Every structure is written in C-alpha cells, then in structure tokens.
Amino acid sequence: MATNKPLNSNDDDLVDGVENVAKPIDQPTSMSYCLQRIRLGEVCREISDSIPFTKIGSKEPQYERMRNIDTKLREVAESLPPFFSLDFNTNELPETDQRRAPGIVIQRYIINSLLHAQRCRMHLPYLSRAATDPAYSYSRDACMEAARMVIRTERQLAREDLPFVLARLKFTGVLHCVCIAIIVLLMDLCRHKSPQSEGDRDSRVEIYNAFSILEEARGQSPFAEKILEQFYAILHRHNIPLSGGEGRPVTRPGNVSEQASKQTKDKSLPSRDSQMSIDGMPDPSLPSFDDLWQVFDTNVDPASLVDWNTLFFELDTPFVSL
C-alpha cells in the first residue's frame, strides 16, 4: 500500500475543492510533529527489516548495514525543523517566539527522546564488544552520544514551566528512554573504568546526575524505584564509589519525588482546550492527553520493552525480574 504523506499544513487551512499548498518545513503547523514521526518510523522500519535484533547475541547482523542506517538516523536528527532543535534555551527566547508554544516544547522533547533512544538501542549489541574490538568503536561513540542526548533532552524539558513536566515521569516510555541511556553509560563505565582518570570521574558524575531523574520518579513509578535499585547494585558490584569524587557535586535529591508528586495532584496534563498558544489562540500543535498516552503508554509492561536480563548480564550483574 502506498499513499502520499500529509502536507505541512494546519487543518484550518485545508479547503475542499481548493488546491492545498504545503507550508515550508521550518514553519510549525499541526502536522509538523507527525511528519517527523513518519520520518523516524520509516528508519525504524528499515532497522526491523534489516537487522535481527529480536535477541541480543543472535546471528550477527551486517555491521556496515547498521552503520548505514545509523547515518539515516543522524540525518533525521540533524535535519529536524529549527523549532524541534535543542540548541537553544527556551527561557531566553522572546515571548512571541513560536518555539515557546507549549505544544512545540512537548513535541520537541518527545521526538528527540525517541530518536536518540532508538539510536542507543540499535548500537547496544556492539557496545560491550567495543572494549576489546576496535572495529566496534563507532558503536561506542554513537551509543554514548545518543545516551547523553537523551539525558540532555530530559534535563532541558525539566526546566520548562509546563504541567506536562510534573507528570512526565508517570509515562513508562519516558522512563524507558532514560533507562536505556543510563544502561549505556553504566556499561561503558564498567567496561572502561580507570579510577584515577579524569574521564572516569566525569563519567561517574554523569551517571549519578542521570540517576537523579529516576530519583525524582520514585514517587510516581514503581518501575523507577525497582530499576534504580538495580543500577545502584551494579555500581556496588563493580566497586564504583557512590560519590562524585574529587569534590564534584552529585545530584541526589532527597524529596524531589514527593514534591513533584504533590505538585502533580494540583495540575493536569495540557489539553487542546485548556492550553493557549503565545498569540492567545488555541495551540494547534499541542498534543492531547490521548496523543501522549499513545507515545508514552503507562499500561505497557516495562520488562517487555527491552531484554533487561541480557543487558544486565552484559554488566555481569544478576537481574531480578520486574
């Protein structure tokens, strides 16, 4: 089956019997996010068709083919419309800038999280091999870059003043992306640790600061609490000290999750009717509750999303089933 892709247009701009002209891709519309999800979906379909990732350790896929697909993922990331880019601070933008619209902020977060988490997953089978085989060093670099982008995306969203920020950690998909990123950072540190090196100390601080995201989610998700305990067990098993080291601060909020949980009770996820765009009109690009639910479904069993047993086995750590 083949069909044309949607035009980059707002629904209100479409008129029956009149030729519809798409707006430039760098101009946000109600279809902007959908078009980027389609692009990402096409690459993900190519991954599933080309590389047998049903089980890590199965028949060796063609590594060059995987690298070619990775190039396509990077092209998607690099060609995102400017309003979906992470290369700016929303709070520094003028009040009238479209990039500050609540819908754009949320969609920017979702598309970047999904894109870089997918890149992490694609390279995970090669990450541990990179420690002993330089042929897979490309995957280590790609995995680390993508994992850091997932954490960066999460941190950037946390600074936004939106109801979704308080409720985001209830979505299993959000935690899934964060956990994939943390696993990448943990695997790399455990395989390449050198306690006296500056790089090792930076990696530990990086990991602990990523842990603070799950610390914040403790009060909202049983999965977050269970997986966080496993992560700390890995550090203990590998004799990695639970401190920033060398006077470097580590973010370990004590009651952040309680505060977030309390605040969430007083606020709800944004809806198309309740949120307004920067010009006072309803924001056509603002995801509804149902839209978010489809992307970050809380009814999905986290244990079914990733082969956690294999990943933790890679870390030489027994994994207690969730």
mmCIF file of C-alpha atoms in Angstrom:
data_model
loop_
_atom_site.group_PDB
_atom_site.id
_atom_site.type_symbol
_atom_site.label_atom_id
_atom_site.label_comp_id
_atom_site.label_asym_id
_atom_site.label_seq_id
_atom_site.Cartn_x
_atom_site.Cartn_y
_atom_site.Cartn_z
ATOM 1 C CA MET A 1 0.000 0.000 0.000
ATOM 2 C CA ALA A 2 1.265 3.466 -0.854
ATOM 3 C CA THR A 3 -0.135 6.855 -0.034
ATOM 4 C CA ASN A 4 1.025 10.430 -0.114
ATOM 5 C CA LYS A 5 2.434 11.923 3.050
ATOM 6 C CA PRO A 6 0.466 14.676 4.767
ATOM 7 C CA LEU A 7 1.127 18.259 3.778
ATOM 8 C CA ASN A 8 2.793 20.559 6.256
ATOM 9 C CA SER A 9 -0.421 22.495 6.800
ATOM 10 C CA ASN A 10 -2.877 23.302 9.546
ATOM 11 C CA ASP A 11 -6.278 21.636 9.371
ATOM 12 C CA ASP A 12 -7.991 25.016 9.206
ATOM 13 C CA ASP A 13 -6.013 25.884 6.083
ATOM 14 C CA LEU A 14 -7.425 22.968 4.072
ATOM 15 C CA VAL A 15 -10.458 23.792 1.935
ATOM 16 C CA ASP A 16 -12.407 21.308 -0.187
ATOM 17 C CA GLY A 17 -12.139 21.980 -3.892
ATOM 18 C CA VAL A 18 -9.121 24.231 -3.483
ATOM 19 C CA GLU A 19 -5.570 23.172 -4.244
ATOM 20 C CA ASN A 20 -3.725 22.942 -0.950
ATOM 21 C CA VAL A 21 -0.158 24.196 -0.756
ATOM 22 C CA ALA A 22 2.183 22.979 1.968
ATOM 23 C CA LYS A 23 3.984 25.481 4.137
ATOM 24 C CA PRO A 24 7.794 25.433 4.408
ATOM 25 C CA ILE A 25 9.040 22.660 6.680
ATOM 26 C CA ASP A 26 10.648 25.202 9.008
ATOM 27 C CA GLN A 27 7.244 26.728 9.742
ATOM 28 C CA PRO A 28 5.402 24.919 12.569
ATOM 29 C CA THR A 29 1.952 23.528 11.823
ATOM 30 C CA SER A 30 -0.357 20.942 13.346
ATOM 31 C CA MET A 31 1.326 18.353 11.078
ATOM 32 C CA SER A 32 4.976 19.204 11.829
ATOM 33 C CA TYR A 33 5.380 16.618 14.569
ATOM 34 C CA CYS A 34 3.509 13.942 12.612
ATOM 35 C CA LEU A 35 5.798 14.396 9.614
ATOM 36 C CA GLN A 36 8.905 13.933 11.771
ATOM 37 C CA ARG A 37 7.424 10.842 13.414
ATOM 38 C CA ILE A 38 6.783 9.419 9.944
ATOM 39 C CA ARG A 39 10.430 10.013 9.009
ATOM 40 C CA LEU A 40 11.622 8.325 12.181
ATOM 41 C CA GLY A 41 9.156 5.478 11.676
ATOM 42 C CA GLU A 42 10.496 4.823 8.190
ATOM 43 C CA VAL A 43 14.034 4.441 9.512
ATOM 44 C CA CYS A 44 12.863 2.252 12.404
ATOM 45 C CA ARG A 45 11.021 0.030 9.948
ATOM 46 C CA GLU A 46 14.223 -0.324 7.966
ATOM 47 C CA ILE A 47 16.003 -1.332 11.170
ATOM 48 C CA SER A 48 13.461 -4.043 11.958
ATOM 49 C CA ASP A 49 13.506 -5.308 8.369
ATOM 50 C CA SER A 50 17.289 -5.387 8.060
ATOM 51 C CA ILE A 51 18.716 -6.256 11.458
ATOM 52 C CA PRO A 52 17.594 -9.241 13.563
ATOM 53 C CA PHE A 53 17.518 -7.560 16.966
ATOM 54 C CA THR A 54 14.916 -9.914 18.389
ATOM 55 C CA LYS A 55 17.548 -11.142 20.813
ATOM 56 C CA ILE A 56 20.956 -9.692 21.577
ATOM 57 C CA GLY A 57 23.582 -12.289 20.820
ATOM 58 C CA SER A 58 21.649 -13.805 17.924
ATOM 59 C CA LYS A 59 23.028 -14.109 14.427
ATOM 60 C CA GLU A 60 25.495 -11.337 13.710
ATOM 61 C CA PRO A 61 23.830 -8.624 11.603
ATOM 62 C CA GLN A 62 25.737 -6.891 8.892
ATOM 63 C CA TYR A 63 27.608 -4.188 10.735
ATOM 64 C CA GLU A 64 28.057 -1.956 7.718
ATOM 65 C CA ARG A 65 24.335 -2.112 7.062
ATOM 66 C CA MET A 66 23.703 -0.990 10.628
ATOM 67 C CA ARG A 67 26.112 1.918 10.217
ATOM 68 C CA ASN A 68 24.299 2.997 7.067
ATOM 69 C CA ILE A 69 21.025 3.031 8.972
ATOM 70 C CA ASP A 70 22.704 4.988 11.761
ATOM 71 C CA THR A 71 23.671 7.579 9.177
ATOM 72 C CA LYS A 72 19.996 7.932 8.296
ATOM 73 C CA LEU A 73 19.075 8.379 11.961
ATOM 74 C CA ARG A 74 21.686 11.115 12.287
ATOM 75 C CA GLU A 75 20.335 12.771 9.158
ATOM 76 C CA VAL A 76 16.864 12.807 10.702
ATOM 77 C CA ALA A 77 18.271 14.361 13.884
ATOM 78 C CA GLU A 78 20.329 16.961 12.040
ATOM 79 C CA SER A 79 17.514 17.959 9.691
ATOM 80 C CA LEU A 80 14.809 18.453 12.295
ATOM 81 C CA PRO A 81 13.000 21.773 11.848
ATOM 82 C CA PRO A 82 14.606 24.579 13.893
ATOM 83 C CA PHE A 83 11.730 24.630 16.377
ATOM 84 C CA PHE A 84 12.438 20.965 17.245
ATOM 85 C CA SER A 85 16.142 21.612 17.820
ATOM 86 C CA LEU A 86 17.661 21.514 21.315
ATOM 87 C CA ASP A 87 20.295 24.121 20.501
ATOM 88 C CA PHE A 88 18.676 26.964 22.397
ATOM 89 C CA ASN A 89 17.269 27.838 25.806
ATOM 90 C CA THR A 90 13.523 28.389 25.653
ATOM 91 C CA ASN A 91 13.619 30.876 28.520
ATOM 92 C CA GLU A 92 15.974 33.096 26.531
ATOM 93 C CA LEU A 93 13.588 33.363 23.586
ATOM 94 C CA PRO A 94 11.190 36.302 23.099
ATOM 95 C CA GLU A 95 7.699 35.763 24.455
ATOM 96 C CA THR A 96 6.299 35.838 20.917
ATOM 97 C CA ASP A 97 8.673 33.174 19.567
ATOM 98 C CA GLN A 98 6.763 30.135 18.272
ATOM 99 C CA ARG A 99 9.358 27.820 19.798
ATOM 100 C CA ARG A 100 7.945 28.702 23.226
ATOM 101 C CA ALA A 101 4.477 27.363 22.401
ATOM 102 C CA PRO A 102 3.610 24.540 24.865
ATOM 103 C CA GLY A 103 2.807 22.095 22.071
ATOM 104 C CA ILE A 104 6.113 22.711 20.325
ATOM 105 C CA VAL A 105 8.050 22.288 23.587
ATOM 106 C CA ILE A 106 6.421 18.927 24.343
ATOM 107 C CA GLN A 107 6.761 17.641 20.795
ATOM 108 C CA ARG A 108 10.400 18.743 20.676
ATOM 109 C CA TYR A 109 11.032 16.690 23.802
ATOM 110 C CA ILE A 110 9.202 13.595 22.522
ATOM 111 C CA ILE A 111 10.786 13.444 19.070
ATOM 112 C CA ASN A 112 14.321 13.936 20.409
ATOM 113 C CA SER A 113 13.862 11.381 23.199
ATOM 114 C CA LEU A 114 12.508 8.734 20.840
ATOM 115 C CA LEU A 115 15.108 9.382 18.158
ATOM 116 C CA HIS A 116 18.166 9.175 20.390
ATOM 117 C CA ALA A 117 16.817 6.290 22.477
ATOM 118 C CA GLN A 118 16.308 4.325 19.265
ATOM 119 C CA ARG A 119 19.890 5.037 18.277
ATOM 120 C CA CYS A 120 21.042 3.749 21.675
ATOM 121 C CA ARG A 121 19.097 0.523 21.262
ATOM 122 C CA MET A 122 20.460 -0.066 17.774
ATOM 123 C CA HIS A 123 24.085 0.128 18.936
ATOM 124 C CA LEU A 124 23.709 -1.670 22.285
ATOM 125 C CA PRO A 125 24.625 -5.140 20.926
ATOM 126 C CA TYR A 126 28.043 -3.773 19.950
ATOM 127 C CA LEU A 127 28.780 -1.595 22.965
ATOM 128 C CA SER A 128 30.436 -4.222 25.149
ATOM 129 C CA ARG A 129 32.431 -5.565 22.196
ATOM 130 C CA ALA A 130 33.975 -2.153 21.635
ATOM 131 C CA ALA A 131 36.026 -2.632 24.814
ATOM 132 C CA THR A 132 38.001 -5.445 23.177
ATOM 133 C CA ASP A 133 37.487 -4.937 19.452
ATOM 134 C CA PRO A 134 38.311 -1.519 17.916
ATOM 135 C CA ALA A 135 36.135 -2.419 14.935
ATOM 136 C CA TYR A 136 33.116 -1.534 17.066
ATOM 137 C CA SER A 137 34.437 1.766 18.412
ATOM 138 C CA TYR A 138 31.985 3.559 16.133
ATOM 139 C CA SER A 139 29.107 1.996 18.066
ATOM 140 C CA ARG A 140 30.581 3.037 21.382
ATOM 141 C CA ASP A 141 30.866 6.649 20.247
ATOM 142 C CA ALA A 142 27.372 6.619 18.748
ATOM 143 C CA CYS A 143 25.858 4.990 21.826
ATOM 144 C CA MET A 144 27.458 7.458 24.214
ATOM 145 C CA GLU A 145 26.488 10.443 22.081
ATOM 146 C CA ALA A 146 22.871 9.296 21.867
ATOM 147 C CA ALA A 147 22.658 8.469 25.587
ATOM 148 C CA ARG A 148 23.902 11.922 26.521
ATOM 149 C CA MET A 149 21.363 13.480 24.179
ATOM 150 C CA VAL A 150 18.542 11.574 25.896
ATOM 151 C CA ILE A 151 19.658 12.894 29.290
ATOM 152 C CA ARG A 152 20.170 16.384 27.872
ATOM 153 C CA THR A 153 16.661 16.340 26.411
ATOM 154 C CA GLU A 154 15.207 15.288 29.750
ATOM 155 C CA ARG A 155 17.128 17.966 31.645
ATOM 156 C CA GLN A 156 16.122 20.633 29.166
ATOM 157 C CA LEU A 157 12.442 19.755 29.493
ATOM 158 C CA ALA A 158 12.679 19.753 33.300
ATOM 159 C CA ARG A 159 13.409 23.490 33.161
ATOM 160 C CA GLU A 160 10.162 24.229 31.317
ATOM 161 C CA ASP A 161 7.195 25.662 33.210
ATOM 162 C CA LEU A 162 4.538 23.260 31.896
ATOM 163 C CA PRO A 163 2.093 20.877 33.627
ATOM 164 C CA PHE A 164 3.449 18.037 31.471
ATOM 165 C CA VAL A 165 6.854 18.417 33.131
ATOM 166 C CA LEU A 166 5.398 17.434 36.501
ATOM 167 C CA ALA A 167 3.528 14.440 35.110
ATOM 168 C CA ARG A 168 6.021 13.167 32.522
ATOM 169 C CA LEU A 169 7.682 10.600 34.786
ATOM 170 C CA LYS A 170 4.422 8.691 35.097
ATOM 171 C CA PHE A 171 4.773 7.640 31.474
ATOM 172 C CA THR A 172 6.583 4.332 31.040
ATOM 173 C CA GLY A 173 8.007 5.454 27.709
ATOM 174 C CA VAL A 174 9.793 8.396 29.329
ATOM 175 C CA LEU A 175 11.466 6.134 31.880
ATOM 176 C CA HIS A 176 12.282 3.618 29.176
ATOM 177 C CA CYS A 177 14.253 6.204 27.196
ATOM 178 C CA VAL A 178 16.074 7.386 30.325
ATOM 179 C CA CYS A 179 16.888 3.833 31.435
ATOM 180 C CA ILE A 180 18.309 2.899 28.044
ATOM 181 C CA ALA A 181 20.585 5.944 28.256
ATOM 182 C CA ILE A 182 21.697 5.092 31.806
ATOM 183 C CA ILE A 183 22.432 1.487 30.831
ATOM 184 C CA VAL A 184 24.679 2.737 28.035
ATOM 185 C CA LEU A 185 26.579 4.992 30.453
ATOM 186 C CA LEU A 186 26.854 2.199 33.030
ATOM 187 C CA MET A 187 28.054 -0.406 30.557
ATOM 188 C CA ASP A 188 30.699 1.922 29.209
ATOM 189 C CA LEU A 189 31.952 2.880 32.665
ATOM 190 C CA CYS A 190 32.088 -0.724 33.874
ATOM 191 C CA ARG A 191 33.961 -1.845 30.766
ATOM 192 C CA HIS A 192 36.394 1.055 30.614
ATOM 193 C CA LYS A 193 36.712 2.180 34.230
ATOM 194 C CA SER A 194 40.001 3.645 35.398
ATOM 195 C CA PRO A 195 39.506 5.062 38.919
ATOM 196 C CA GLN A 196 42.346 7.555 38.714
ATOM 197 C CA SER A 197 41.399 9.083 35.378
ATOM 198 C CA GLU A 198 39.597 12.373 34.990
ATOM 199 C CA GLY A 199 37.402 10.801 32.332
ATOM 200 C CA ASP A 200 36.238 8.144 34.781
ATOM 201 C CA ARG A 201 35.349 10.738 37.399
ATOM 202 C CA ASP A 202 33.402 12.719 34.810
ATOM 203 C CA SER A 203 31.555 9.559 33.782
ATOM 204 C CA ARG A 204 30.569 8.810 37.374
ATOM 205 C CA VAL A 205 29.229 12.317 37.902
ATOM 206 C CA GLU A 206 27.366 11.999 34.600
ATOM 207 C CA ILE A 207 25.752 8.736 35.705
ATOM 208 C CA TYR A 208 24.769 9.941 39.152
ATOM 209 C CA ASN A 209 23.192 13.059 37.736
ATOM 210 C CA ALA A 210 21.237 10.837 35.346
ATOM 211 C CA PHE A 211 20.178 8.761 38.359
ATOM 212 C CA SER A 212 18.545 11.874 39.815
ATOM 213 C CA ILE A 213 15.898 11.627 37.098
ATOM 214 C CA LEU A 214 14.874 8.217 38.424
ATOM 215 C CA GLU A 215 15.149 9.519 41.981
ATOM 216 C CA GLU A 216 12.573 12.126 41.046
ATOM 217 C CA ALA A 217 10.349 9.429 39.550
ATOM 218 C CA ARG A 218 10.378 7.187 42.642
ATOM 219 C CA GLY A 219 7.122 8.590 43.970
ATOM 220 C CA GLN A 220 5.364 8.286 40.608
ATOM 221 C CA SER A 221 6.501 4.929 39.246
ATOM 222 C CA PRO A 222 7.211 1.571 40.958
ATOM 223 C CA PHE A 223 9.308 0.678 37.919
ATOM 224 C CA ALA A 224 11.609 3.644 38.527
ATOM 225 C CA GLU A 225 12.260 2.569 42.106
ATOM 226 C CA LYS A 226 12.968 -1.057 41.184
ATOM 227 C CA ILE A 227 15.259 -0.279 38.280
ATOM 228 C CA LEU A 228 17.128 2.351 40.308
ATOM 229 C CA GLU A 229 17.896 -0.237 42.982
ATOM 230 C CA GLN A 230 19.367 -2.475 40.293
ATOM 231 C CA PHE A 231 21.511 0.346 38.955
ATOM 232 C CA TYR A 232 22.939 1.062 42.400
ATOM 233 C CA ALA A 233 23.603 -2.669 42.837
ATOM 234 C CA ILE A 234 25.630 -2.631 39.631
ATOM 235 C CA LEU A 235 27.795 0.211 40.926
ATOM 236 C CA HIS A 236 28.350 -1.652 44.182
ATOM 237 C CA ARG A 237 29.205 -4.906 42.395
ATOM 238 C CA HIS A 238 31.795 -3.137 40.254
ATOM 239 C CA ASN A 239 33.252 -1.272 43.250
ATOM 240 C CA ILE A 240 32.363 2.113 41.822
ATOM 241 C CA PRO A 241 32.093 4.608 44.720
ATOM 242 C CA LEU A 242 28.717 6.230 45.284
ATOM 243 C CA SER A 243 30.030 9.787 45.314
ATOM 244 C CA GLY A 244 31.036 12.388 42.799
ATOM 245 C CA GLY A 245 34.646 12.176 43.838
ATOM 246 C CA GLU A 246 37.255 14.900 43.875
ATOM 247 C CA GLY A 247 34.796 17.392 45.295
ATOM 248 C CA ARG A 248 32.489 17.122 42.313
ATOM 249 C CA PRO A 249 28.817 17.521 43.288
ATOM 250 C CA VAL A 250 26.330 14.767 42.588
ATOM 251 C CA THR A 251 22.647 15.466 42.278
ATOM 252 C CA ARG A 252 20.789 13.198 44.664
ATOM 253 C CA PRO A 253 17.526 14.966 45.577
ATOM 254 C CA GLY A 254 16.068 13.722 48.819
ATOM 255 C CA ASN A 255 12.427 14.602 48.492
ATOM 256 C CA VAL A 256 12.168 15.750 44.907
ATOM 257 C CA SER A 257 9.801 12.914 44.052
ATOM 258 C CA GLU A 258 7.497 13.829 46.930
ATOM 259 C CA GLN A 259 7.406 17.466 45.816
ATOM 260 C CA ALA A 260 6.738 16.523 42.208
ATOM 261 C CA SER A 261 4.010 14.101 43.264
ATOM 262 C CA LYS A 262 2.352 16.761 45.416
ATOM 263 C CA GLN A 263 2.521 19.354 42.644
ATOM 264 C CA THR A 264 1.151 16.921 40.095
ATOM 265 C CA LYS A 265 -2.022 16.486 42.137
ATOM 266 C CA ASP A 266 -2.831 20.150 41.577
ATOM 267 C CA LYS A 267 -2.092 20.152 37.856
ATOM 268 C CA SER A 268 -3.133 18.028 34.938
ATOM 269 C CA LEU A 269 -1.636 17.287 31.555
ATOM 270 C CA PRO A 270 -2.260 20.021 28.998
ATOM 271 C CA SER A 271 -5.221 19.639 26.686
ATOM 272 C CA ARG A 272 -6.059 21.293 23.396
ATOM 273 C CA ASP A 273 -8.792 23.320 25.082
ATOM 274 C CA SER A 274 -7.006 24.438 28.240
ATOM 275 C CA GLN A 275 -3.650 25.498 26.797
ATOM 276 C CA MET A 276 -3.254 28.610 24.692
ATOM 277 C CA SER A 277 -0.542 29.491 22.225
ATOM 278 C CA ILE A 278 1.649 32.551 22.513
ATOM 279 C CA ASP A 279 -0.747 34.658 20.464
ATOM 280 C CA GLY A 280 -3.782 33.821 22.612
ATOM 281 C CA MET A 281 -5.289 31.346 20.135
ATOM 282 C CA PRO A 282 -5.544 27.584 20.812
ATOM 283 C CA ASP A 283 -2.227 25.924 20.035
ATOM 284 C CA PRO A 284 -2.914 23.549 17.095
ATOM 285 C CA SER A 285 0.288 21.641 17.735
ATOM 286 C CA LEU A 286 -0.357 20.930 21.415
ATOM 287 C CA PRO A 287 -0.585 17.148 21.987
ATOM 288 C CA SER A 288 -3.735 15.963 23.703
ATOM 289 C CA PHE A 289 -3.679 13.564 26.636
ATOM 290 C CA ASP A 290 -4.561 10.701 24.265
ATOM 291 C CA ASP A 291 -1.732 11.647 21.904
ATOM 292 C CA LEU A 292 0.802 11.484 24.723
ATOM 293 C CA TRP A 293 -0.654 8.238 26.004
ATOM 294 C CA GLN A 294 -0.060 6.571 22.643
ATOM 295 C CA VAL A 295 3.596 7.604 22.644
ATOM 296 C CA PHE A 296 4.417 7.036 26.314
ATOM 297 C CA ASP A 297 1.875 4.355 27.271
ATOM 298 C CA THR A 298 1.786 3.728 31.034
ATOM 299 C CA ASN A 299 -0.003 0.408 30.517
ATOM 300 C CA VAL A 300 2.985 -1.131 28.784
ATOM 301 C CA ASP A 301 4.987 -3.571 30.866
ATOM 302 C CA PRO A 302 8.497 -2.056 31.117
ATOM 303 C CA ALA A 303 10.043 -5.515 31.295
ATOM 304 C CA SER A 304 8.683 -6.276 27.822
ATOM 305 C CA LEU A 305 10.235 -3.238 26.155
ATOM 306 C CA VAL A 306 13.852 -4.352 26.427
ATOM 307 C CA ASP A 307 15.656 -7.611 27.060
ATOM 308 C CA TRP A 308 16.716 -6.400 30.512
ATOM 309 C CA ASN A 309 18.143 -9.792 31.540
ATOM 310 C CA THR A 310 20.608 -9.751 28.674
ATOM 311 C CA LEU A 311 21.582 -6.134 29.280
ATOM 312 C CA PHE A 312 22.282 -6.752 32.944
ATOM 313 C CA PHE A 313 24.116 -9.958 32.082
ATOM 314 C CA GLU A 314 26.372 -7.799 29.929
ATOM 315 C CA LEU A 315 27.201 -5.949 33.144
ATOM 316 C CA ASP A 316 27.904 -9.247 34.937
ATOM 317 C CA THR A 317 25.021 -8.478 37.247
ATOM 318 C CA PRO A 318 22.064 -10.719 38.098
ATOM 319 C CA PHE A 319 18.774 -9.069 37.322
ATOM 320 C CA VAL A 320 15.715 -9.527 39.480
ATOM 321 C CA SER A 321 12.686 -9.710 37.213
ATOM 322 C CA LEU A 322 10.358 -6.755 37.353
#
